[in-house]
N, CA, C and O atoms as a Tinker XYZ file with bonds, in Angstrom:
   392  protein
     1  N    -43.348000   -9.177000   79.549000    73     2
     2  CA   -42.195000   -8.799000   79.237000    64     1     3
     3  C    -41.486000  -10.017000   78.537000    63     2     4     5
     4  O    -41.130000  -11.072000   79.062000    81     3
     5  N    -41.376000   -9.653000   77.339000    73     3     6
     6  CA   -40.394000  -10.838000   76.531000    64     5     7
     7  C    -39.066000  -10.589000   76.074000    63     6     8     9
     8  O    -38.691000   -9.624000   75.407000    81     7
     9  N    -38.295000  -11.684000   76.552000    73     7    10
    10  CA   -36.754000  -11.763000   76.350000    64     9    11
    11  C    -35.997000  -12.792000   76.168000    63    10    12    13
    12  O    -36.574000  -13.851000   76.412000    81    11
    13  N    -34.882000  -12.889000   75.819000    73    11    14
    14  CA   -33.825000  -14.164000   75.298000    64    13    15
    15  C    -33.083000  -13.693000   74.665000    63    14    16    17
    16  O    -33.059000  -12.486000   74.425000    81    15
    17  N    -32.275000  -14.537000   74.227000    73    15    18
    18  CA   -30.922000  -14.261000   73.443000    64    17    19
    19  C    -31.079000  -15.598000   71.973000    63    18    20    21
    20  O    -31.685000  -16.660000   72.117000    81    19
    21  N    -30.560000  -15.281000   71.011000    73    19    22
    22  CA   -30.647000  -16.379000   70.165000    64    21    23
    23  C    -29.085000  -16.428000   69.774000    63    22    24    25
    24  O    -28.428000  -15.388000   69.731000    81    23
    25  N    -28.427000  -17.895000   69.444000    73    23    26
    26  CA   -27.287000  -17.587000   68.990000    64    25    27
    27  C    -27.593000  -19.034000   67.383000    63    26    28    29
    28  O    -28.145000  -20.132000   67.450000    81    27
    29  N    -26.847000  -18.218000   65.986000    73    27    30
    30  CA   -26.921000  -19.047000   64.971000    64    29    31
    31  C    -25.436000  -19.538000   64.604000    63    30    32    33
    32  O    -24.475000  -18.788000   64.433000    81    31
    33  N    -25.430000  -20.811000   64.524000    73    31    34
    34  CA   -24.589000  -21.261000   64.672000    64    33    35
    35  C    -24.302000  -22.215000   63.307000    63    34    36    37
    36  O    -24.768000  -23.344000   63.158000    81    35
    37  N    -23.474000  -21.546000   62.392000    73    35    38
    38  CA   -23.214000  -21.958000   60.806000    64    37    39
    39  C    -22.812000  -23.206000   60.650000    63    38    40    41
    40  O    -22.471000  -23.826000   61.657000    81    39
    41  N    -22.765000  -23.849000   59.337000    73    39    42
    42  CA   -21.639000  -24.393000   59.134000    64    41    43
    43  C    -20.685000  -24.702000   58.915000    63    42    44    45
    44  O    -20.567000  -24.481000   57.710000    81    43
    45  N    -19.198000  -25.389000   59.514000    73    43    46
    46  CA   -17.898000  -24.929000   59.296000    64    45    47
    47  C    -17.722000  -25.623000   57.801000    63    46    48    49
    48  O    -18.576000  -26.344000   57.285000    81    47
    49  N    -16.519000  -25.287000   57.238000    73    47    50
    50  CA   -16.055000  -25.984000   55.966000    64    49    51
    51  C    -15.276000  -27.411000   56.552000    63    50    52    53
    52  O    -14.718000  -27.433000   57.649000    81    51
    53  N    -15.328000  -28.374000   55.797000    73    51    54
    54  CA   -15.086000  -29.680000   56.385000    64    53    55
    55  C    -14.012000  -30.600000   55.124000    63    54    56    57
    56  O    -13.879000  -30.218000   53.961000    81    55
    57  N    -13.560000  -31.449000   55.526000    73    55    58
    58  CA   -12.896000  -32.124000   54.487000    64    57    59
    59  C    -13.927000  -32.963000   53.707000    63    58    60    61
    60  O    -13.340000  -33.685000   52.901000    81    59
    61  N    -14.881000  -33.069000   53.683000    73    59    62
    62  CA   -15.777000  -33.962000   52.458000    64    61    63
    63  C    -16.267000  -32.285000   51.842000    63    62    64    65
    64  O    -16.279000  -31.086000   52.121000    81    63
    65  N    -16.639000  -33.332000   50.785000    73    63    66
    66  CA   -17.104000  -32.509000   49.324000    64    65    67
    67  C    -18.398000  -32.326000   49.487000    63    66    68    69
    68  O    -18.929000  -33.385000   49.821000    81    67
    69  N    -19.285000  -31.279000   49.381000    73    67    70
    70  CA   -20.364000  -30.868000   49.358000    64    69    71
    71  C    -21.347000  -30.021000   48.808000    63    70    72    73
    72  O    -20.868000  -28.948000   48.442000    81    71
    73  N    -22.805000  -30.165000   48.590000    73    71    74
    74  CA   -23.421000  -29.388000   47.629000    64    73    75
    75  C    -24.439000  -29.230000   48.380000    63    74    76    77
    76  O    -24.456000  -29.713000   49.513000    81    75
    77  N    -25.636000  -28.405000   47.793000    73    75    78
    78  CA   -27.046000  -28.182000   48.354000    64    77    79
    79  C    -27.617000  -27.154000   47.656000    63    78    80    81
    80  O    -27.370000  -25.988000   47.966000    81    79
    81  N    -28.381000  -27.447000   46.715000    73    79    82
    82  CA   -29.525000  -26.470000   46.257000    64    81    83
    83  C    -31.096000  -26.397000   46.491000    63    82    84    85
    84  O    -31.663000  -27.480000   46.631000    81    83
    85  N    -31.740000  -25.423000   46.540000    73    83    86
    86  CA   -33.065000  -25.285000   46.521000    64    85    87
    87  C    -33.871000  -24.424000   45.877000    63    86    88    89
    88  O    -33.370000  -23.321000   45.660000    81    87
    89  N    -34.971000  -24.602000   45.507000    73    87    90
    90  CA   -35.435000  -23.671000   44.624000    64    89    91
    91  C    -37.002000  -23.687000   44.932000    63    90    92    93
    92  O    -37.573000  -24.772000   45.043000    81    91
    93  N    -37.817000  -22.275000   45.094000    73    91    94
    94  CA   -39.266000  -22.293000   45.709000    64    93    95
    95  C    -39.575000  -21.097000   44.883000    63    94    96    97
    96  O    -38.933000  -20.047000   44.917000    81    95
    97  N    -40.887000  -21.405000   43.943000    73    95    98
    98  CA   -41.485000  -20.433000   42.969000    64    97    99
    99  C    -42.790000  -20.070000   42.938000    63    98   100   101
   100  O    -43.526000  -21.050000   42.827000    81    99
   101  N    -43.320000  -19.087000   42.990000    73    99   102
   102  CA   -45.017000  -19.259000   44.002000    64   101   103
   103  C    -45.617000  -17.964000   43.767000    63   102   104   105
   104  O    -44.908000  -17.165000   43.154000    81   103
   105  N    -46.864000  -17.550000   44.151000    73   103   106
   106  CA   -47.812000  -16.496000   43.877000    64   105   107
   107  C    -47.068000  -15.405000   43.827000    63   106   108   109
   108  O    -45.902000  -15.403000   44.223000    81   107
   109  N    -47.787000  -14.146000   43.233000    73   107   110
   110  CA   -47.135000  -12.421000   43.263000    64   109   111
   111  C    -45.648000  -13.173000   43.206000    63   110   112   113
   112  O    -45.030000  -13.519000   44.212000    81   111
   113  N    -45.335000  -13.303000   42.258000    73   111   114
   114  CA   -43.653000  -13.848000   41.587000    64   113   115
   115  C    -42.882000  -13.647000   42.658000    63   114   116   117
   116  O    -42.056000  -12.748000   42.820000    81   115
   117  N    -43.214000  -14.622000   43.475000    73   115   118
   118  CA   -42.633000  -15.151000   44.625000    64   117   119
   119  C    -41.107000  -16.037000   44.011000    63   118   120   121
   120  O    -41.163000  -16.911000   43.147000    81   119
   121  N    -39.975000  -15.627000   44.600000    73   119   122
   122  CA   -38.544000  -16.510000   43.928000    64   121   123
   123  C    -37.713000  -16.760000   45.413000    63   122   124   125
   124  O    -37.560000  -15.911000   46.291000    81   123
   125  N    -37.385000  -17.710000   45.424000    73   123   126
   126  CA   -36.819000  -18.166000   46.874000    64   125   127
   127  C    -35.798000  -19.390000   46.149000    63   126   128   129
   128  O    -36.075000  -20.413000   45.521000    81   127
   129  N    -34.648000  -18.835000   46.510000    73   127   130
   130  CA   -33.294000  -20.103000   45.653000    64   129   131
   131  C    -32.127000  -19.821000   47.312000    63   130   132   133
   132  O    -32.162000  -18.878000   48.102000    81   131
   133  N    -31.222000  -21.059000   47.313000    73   131   134
   134  CA   -30.410000  -21.126000   48.065000    64   133   135
   135  C    -29.633000  -22.550000   47.653000    63   134   136   137
   136  O    -30.075000  -23.654000   47.336000    81   135
   137  N    -28.322000  -22.043000   47.797000    73   135   138
   138  CA   -27.146000  -22.581000   47.126000    64   137   139
   139  C    -26.144000  -23.028000   48.511000    63   138   140   141
   140  O    -26.112000  -22.237000   49.454000    81   139
   141  N    -25.558000  -23.969000   48.564000    73   139   142
   142  CA   -24.100000  -24.063000   49.493000    64   141   143
   143  C    -23.079000  -25.384000   48.915000    63   142   144   145
   144  O    -23.202000  -26.522000   48.462000    81   143
   145  N    -22.308000  -24.668000   49.168000    73   143   146
   146  CA   -21.361000  -25.370000   48.615000    64   145   147
   147  C    -19.503000  -25.761000   49.404000    63   146   148   149
   148  O    -18.682000  -24.884000   49.669000    81   147
   149  N    -19.310000  -27.165000   49.597000    73   147   150
   150  CA   -18.232000  -27.233000   50.627000    64   149   151
   151  C    -16.946000  -27.701000   49.450000    63   150   152   153
   152  O    -17.162000  -28.501000   48.540000    81   151
   153  N    -15.786000  -27.118000   49.656000    73   151   154
   154  CA   -15.122000  -28.274000   48.449000    64   153   155
   155  C    -13.550000  -27.770000   49.842000    63   154   156   157
   156  O    -13.282000  -26.768000   50.504000    81   155
   157  N    -13.008000  -28.973000   49.683000    73   155   158
   158  CA   -11.249000  -29.361000   50.434000    64   157   159
   159  C    -10.457000  -29.332000   49.548000    63   158   160   161
   160  O    -10.272000  -29.988000   48.523000    81   159
   161  N     -9.937000  -28.406000   50.087000    73   159   162
   162  CA    -8.568000  -27.360000   48.820000    64   161   163
   163  C     -7.469000  -28.886000   48.854000    63   162   164   165
   164  O     -7.191000  -29.688000   47.962000    81   163
   165  N     -7.092000  -28.810000   50.171000    73   163   166
   166  CA    -5.952000  -29.296000   50.537000    64   165   167
   167  C     -5.982000  -29.979000   51.950000    63   166   168   169
   168  O     -6.727000  -29.535000   52.824000    81   167
   169  N     -5.131000  -31.112000   52.180000    73   167   170
   170  CA    -5.558000  -32.087000   53.424000    64   169   171
   171  C     -5.624000  -30.474000   55.277000    63   170   172   173
   172  O     -6.162000  -30.678000   56.365000    81   171
   173  N     -5.092000  -29.551000   54.961000    73   171   174
   174  CA    -5.381000  -28.755000   55.881000    64   173   175
   175  C     -6.392000  -27.967000   55.549000    63   174   176   177
   176  O     -7.080000  -27.780000   56.552000    81   175
   177  N     -6.855000  -27.358000   54.525000    73   175   178
   178  CA    -7.382000  -26.257000   54.040000    64   177   179
   179  C     -8.766000  -26.827000   53.326000    63   178   180   181
   180  O     -8.731000  -27.838000   52.624000    81   179
   181  N    -10.379000  -25.846000   53.648000    73   179   182
   182  CA   -11.243000  -26.393000   52.935000    64   181   183
   183  C    -11.946000  -24.983000   52.929000    63   182   184   185
   184  O    -11.504000  -24.058000   53.610000    81   183
   185  N    -12.951000  -24.873000   52.208000    73   183   186
   186  CA   -13.542000  -23.624000   52.155000    64   185   187
   187  C    -14.692000  -23.690000   51.892000    63   186   188   189
   188  O    -14.795000  -24.503000   50.973000    81   187
   189  N    -16.409000  -22.993000   52.379000    73   187   190
   190  CA   -17.281000  -23.223000   51.682000    64   189   191
   191  C    -17.981000  -21.720000   51.968000    63   190   192   193
   192  O    -17.878000  -20.780000   52.756000    81   191
   193  N    -18.927000  -22.218000   50.547000    73   191   194
   194  CA   -19.890000  -21.311000   50.149000    64   193   195
   195  C    -21.199000  -21.180000   50.518000    63   194   196   197
   196  O    -21.831000  -22.202000   50.784000    81   195
   197  N    -21.927000  -19.686000   50.607000    73   195   198
   198  CA   -23.752000  -20.621000   50.815000    64   197   199
   199  C    -24.331000  -18.937000   50.269000    63   198   200   201
   200  O    -23.830000  -17.819000   50.393000    81   199
   201  N    -25.391000  -19.350000   49.743000    73   199   202
   202  CA   -26.071000  -18.056000   49.283000    64   201   203
   203  C    -27.409000  -18.468000   49.271000    63   202   204   205
   204  O    -27.829000  -19.617000   49.142000    81   203
   205  N    -28.281000  -17.038000   49.472000    73   203   206
   206  CA   -29.510000  -17.300000   49.145000    64   205   207
   207  C    -30.882000  -15.695000   49.064000    63   206   208   209
   208  O    -30.769000  -14.620000   49.653000    81   207
   209  N    -31.735000  -16.034000   48.371000    73   207   210
   210  CA   -32.431000  -14.871000   47.580000    64   209   211
   211  C    -33.320000  -15.282000   47.959000    63   210   212   213
   212  O    -33.564000  -16.488000   47.945000    81   211
   213  N    -34.403000  -14.019000   48.610000    73   211   214
   214  CA   -35.453000  -14.083000   47.977000    64   213   215
   215  C    -36.499000  -12.897000   47.540000    63   214   216   217
   216  O    -36.506000  -11.950000   48.325000    81   215
   217  N    -37.241000  -12.809000   46.599000    73   215   218
   218  CA   -37.984000  -12.084000   46.023000    64   217   219
   219  C    -39.836000  -12.565000   46.020000    63   218   220   221
   220  O    -40.408000  -13.655000   46.047000    81   219
   221  N    -40.301000  -11.174000   45.976000    73   219   222
   222  CA   -41.642000  -11.448000   45.953000    64   221   223
   223  C    -42.214000   -9.922000   45.542000    63   222   224   225
   224  O    -41.766000   -8.786000   45.698000    81   223
   225  N    -43.185000  -10.361000   45.061000    73   223   226
   226  CA   -44.161000   -8.801000   43.987000    64   225   227
   227  C    -44.830000   -7.936000   45.049000    63   226   228   229
   228  O    -45.018000   -6.729000   44.901000    81   227
   229  N    -45.140000   -8.559000   46.013000    73   227   230
   230  CA   -46.472000   -7.841000   46.597000    64   229   231
   231  C    -47.523000   -8.007000   45.945000    63   230   232   233
   232  O    -47.706000   -8.473000   44.820000    81   231
   233  N    -48.602000   -7.375000   47.128000    73   231   234
   234  CA   -49.916000   -7.959000   46.688000    64   233   235
   235  C    -51.040000   -6.288000   45.566000    63   234   236   237
   236  O    -52.162000   -6.237000   45.064000    81   235
   237  N    -49.566000   -5.018000   45.715000    73   235   238
   238  CA   -50.375000   -4.170000   45.445000    64   237   239
   239  C    -49.589000   -4.274000   43.709000    63   238   240   241
   240  O    -48.470000   -4.751000   43.519000    81   239
   241  N    -50.684000   -3.589000   42.375000    73   239   242
   242  CA   -49.811000   -3.869000   41.385000    64   241   243
   243  C    -48.843000   -2.235000   40.845000    63   242   244   245
   244  O    -48.268000   -2.000000   39.782000    81   243
   245  N    -49.036000   -1.219000   42.301000    73   243   246
   246  CA   -47.972000    0.015000   42.061000    64   245   247
   247  C    -46.723000   -0.416000   42.770000    63   246   248   249
   248  O    -46.076000    0.530000   43.221000    81   247
   249  N    -46.345000   -1.316000   42.929000    73   247   250
   250  CA   -44.948000   -2.108000   43.310000    64   249   251
   251  C    -45.060000   -1.779000   44.807000    63   250   252   253
   252  O    -44.071000   -1.846000   45.537000    81   251
   253  N    -46.204000   -1.442000   45.232000    73   251   254
   254  CA   -45.990000   -1.650000   47.015000    64   253   255
   255  C    -46.088000   -2.813000   47.799000    63   254   256   257
   256  O    -47.007000   -3.498000   47.350000    81   255
   257  N    -45.504000   -3.389000   48.853000    73   255   258
   258  CA   -45.069000   -4.427000   48.911000    64   257   259
   259  C    -44.163000   -5.126000   48.694000    63   258   260   261
   260  O    -44.008000   -6.122000   49.400000    81   259
   261  N    -43.265000   -4.833000   47.645000    73   259   262
   262  CA   -42.428000   -5.408000   46.779000    64   261   263
   263  C    -41.516000   -5.937000   47.407000    63   262   264   265
   264  O    -40.587000   -5.173000   47.144000    81   263
   265  N    -40.929000   -7.049000   48.346000    73   263   266
   266  CA   -39.440000   -7.601000   49.108000    64   265   267
   267  C    -38.997000   -7.823000   48.267000    63   266   268   269
   268  O    -39.441000   -7.905000   47.122000    81   267
   269  N    -37.512000   -8.040000   48.882000    73   267   270
   270  CA   -36.581000   -8.663000   48.188000    64   269   271
   271  C    -34.859000   -9.050000   49.270000    63   270   272   273
   272  O    -34.268000   -8.191000   49.924000    81   271
   273  N    -34.626000   -9.855000   49.203000    73   271   274
   274  CA   -33.014000   -9.690000   50.040000    64   273   275
   275  C    -32.330000  -11.349000   49.639000    63   274   276   277
   276  O    -32.784000  -12.490000   49.549000    81   275
   277  N    -30.943000  -10.657000   49.471000    73   275   278
   278  CA   -30.056000  -11.260000   48.941000    64   277   279
   279  C    -29.190000  -11.475000   49.940000    63   278   280   281
   280  O    -28.857000  -10.473000   50.574000    81   279
   281  N    -28.389000  -13.286000   50.494000    73   279   282
   282  CA   -27.050000  -13.057000   51.711000    64   281   283
   283  C    -26.150000  -14.270000   50.964000    63   282   284   285
   284  O    -26.432000  -15.148000   50.148000    81   283
   285  N    -24.705000  -13.790000   51.789000    73   283   286
   286  CA   -24.257000  -14.942000   51.693000    64   285   287
   287  C    -22.330000  -15.141000   52.500000    63   286   288   289
   288  O    -21.445000  -14.505000   53.073000    81   287
   289  N    -22.485000  -15.736000   52.265000    73   287   290
   290  CA   -21.433000  -16.156000   53.255000    64   289   291
   291  C    -20.184000  -17.209000   52.722000    63   290   292   293
   292  O    -20.489000  -18.181000   52.031000    81   291
   293  N    -19.007000  -16.990000   53.030000    73   291   294
   294  CA   -17.892000  -17.536000   52.697000    64   293   295
   295  C    -17.196000  -17.676000   53.720000    63   294   296   297
   296  O    -17.141000  -16.809000   54.592000    81   295
   297  N    -16.378000  -19.102000   53.784000    73   295   298
   298  CA   -16.100000  -19.109000   54.619000    64   297   299
   299  C    -14.327000  -19.868000   54.357000    63   298   300   301
   300  O    -14.320000  -20.440000   53.267000    81   299
   301  N    -13.369000  -19.943000   54.857000    73   299   302
   302  CA   -11.828000  -20.997000   54.169000    64   301   303
   303  C    -11.326000  -21.294000   56.247000    63   302   304   305
   304  O    -10.893000  -20.621000   57.183000    81   303
   305  N    -11.526000  -21.937000   56.124000    73   303   306
   306  CA   -10.675000  -22.805000   56.959000    64   305   307
   307  C     -9.292000  -23.276000   56.886000    63   306   308   309
   308  O     -9.160000  -23.717000   55.744000    81   307
   309  N     -7.950000  -23.434000   57.673000    73   307   310
   310  CA    -6.982000  -23.872000   57.377000    64   309   311
   311  C     -6.799000  -24.440000   59.212000    63   310   312   313
   312  O     -7.019000  -23.837000   60.262000    81   311
   313  N     -6.286000  -25.904000   58.917000    73   311   314
   314  CA    -6.061000  -26.695000   60.091000    64   313   315
   315  C     -5.289000  -27.517000   59.716000    63   314   316   317
   316  O     -5.304000  -28.569000   59.078000    81   315
   317  N     -4.287000  -26.594000   60.431000    73   315   318
   318  CA    -3.011000  -27.783000   60.646000    64   317   319
   319  C     -2.562000  -28.708000   60.878000    63   318   320   321
   320  O     -1.679000  -29.276000   60.236000    81   319
   321  N     -3.261000  -29.180000   62.195000    73   319   322
   322  CA    -3.591000  -30.122000   63.087000    64   321   323
   323  C     -4.215000  -30.231000   63.714000    63   322   324   325
   324  O     -5.120000  -29.415000   63.546000    81   323
   325  N     -4.451000  -31.188000   64.967000    73   323   326
   326  CA    -5.564000  -31.404000   65.721000    64   325   327
   327  C     -5.869000  -30.506000   66.801000    63   326   328   329
   328  O     -6.822000  -30.667000   67.562000    81   327
   329  N     -4.700000  -29.159000   66.881000    73   327   330
   330  CA    -4.604000  -28.592000   67.818000    64   329   331
   331  C     -4.993000  -27.085000   67.559000    63   330   332   333
   332  O     -5.583000  -26.293000   68.295000    81   331
   333  N     -4.319000  -26.882000   65.881000    73   331   334
   334  CA    -4.857000  -25.054000   65.828000    64   333   335
   335  C     -5.741000  -25.539000   64.316000    63   334   336   337
   336  O     -5.770000  -26.421000   63.458000    81   335
   337  N     -6.476000  -24.102000   64.780000    73   335   338
   338  CA    -7.226000  -23.828000   63.099000    64   337   339
   339  C     -7.722000  -22.747000   63.024000    63   338   340   341
   340  O     -8.378000  -22.336000   63.981000    81   339
   341  N     -7.556000  -21.949000   61.848000    73   339   342
   342  CA    -7.627000  -20.949000   61.645000    64   341   343
   343  C     -9.085000  -20.370000   60.976000    63   342   344   345
   344  O     -8.782000  -19.828000   59.914000    81   343
   345  N    -10.312000  -20.298000   61.166000    73   343   346
   346  CA   -11.508000  -19.648000   60.568000    64   345   347
   347  C    -11.531000  -18.378000   60.248000    63   346   348   349
   348  O    -11.612000  -17.501000   61.108000    81   347
   349  N    -11.452000  -18.096000   58.787000    73   347   350
   350  CA   -12.199000  -16.717000   58.278000    64   349   351
   351  C    -13.592000  -16.839000   57.522000    63   350   352   353
   352  O    -14.098000  -17.643000   56.739000    81   351
   353  N    -14.030000  -15.437000   58.246000    73   351   354
   354  CA   -15.488000  -15.541000   57.677000    64   353   355
   355  C    -16.072000  -14.188000   56.996000    63   354   356   357
   356  O    -16.136000  -13.075000   57.518000    81   355
   357  N    -16.432000  -14.527000   55.853000    73   355   358
   358  CA   -17.025000  -12.847000   55.639000    64   357   359
   359  C    -18.385000  -13.189000   55.403000    63   358   360   361
   360  O    -18.601000  -14.326000   54.982000    81   359
   361  N    -19.586000  -12.226000   55.642000    73   359   362
   362  CA   -20.826000  -12.233000   55.534000    64   361   363
   363  C    -21.142000  -10.947000   54.488000    63   362   364   365
   364  O    -20.312000  -10.080000   54.216000    81   363
   365  N    -22.707000  -11.014000   53.887000    73   363   366
   366  CA   -23.025000  -10.176000   53.227000    64   365   367
   367  C    -24.293000  -10.186000   53.135000    63   366   368   369
   368  O    -24.828000  -11.267000   52.884000    81   367
   369  N    -25.258000   -8.792000   53.341000    73   367   370
   370  CA   -26.575000   -8.889000   53.182000    64   369   371
   371  C    -27.291000   -7.889000   52.712000    63   370   372   373
   372  O    -27.054000   -6.784000   53.199000    81   371
   373  N    -28.449000   -8.007000   51.551000    73   371   374
   374  CA   -29.209000   -7.034000   50.893000    64   373   375
   375  C    -30.066000   -6.470000   50.697000    63   374   376   377
   376  O    -30.514000   -6.543000   49.553000    81   375
   377  N    -30.637000   -5.761000   51.512000    73   375   378
   378  CA   -32.253000   -5.924000   52.560000    64   377   379
   379  C    -32.853000   -4.892000   51.200000    63   378   380   381
   380  O    -31.982000   -4.041000   51.021000    81   379
   381  N    -33.739000   -4.731000   50.439000    73   379   382
   382  CA   -34.628000   -4.408000   49.696000    64   381   383
   383  C    -36.575000   -4.053000   50.132000    63   382   384   385
   384  O    -37.524000   -4.664000   49.639000    81   383
   385  N    -36.629000   -3.265000   50.845000    73   383   386
   386  CA   -37.932000   -3.796000   51.205000    64   385   387
   387  C    -39.118000   -2.175000   51.119000    63   386   388   389
   388  O    -38.955000   -1.174000   51.816000    81   387
   389  N    -39.975000   -2.326000   50.316000    73   387   390
   390  CA   -40.202000   -1.161000   49.992000    64   389   391
   391  C    -41.711000   -0.455000   50.709000    63   390   392
   392  O    -42.034000    0.704000   50.450000    81   391
């Protein structure tokens, strides 16, 4: 019997500007891309957005096993002082499996 728990911890907005991007293209119409951007808006507010997409054409010419997914996340951090903070987060995901 297998069991366990998973804990996914995402990167939170910071007061440092940062950006990340990655792209992969391969056989069977494989396309994978991801990007993230962190922007400090003011001394107390920062935002971070991340997006990922994955598509593949599958192995059959009739369209079977074509797969794809898109996901995104946006976060806003308000930290007025060292003792208080408010983090708002929105996530979205779309799956397309045949």
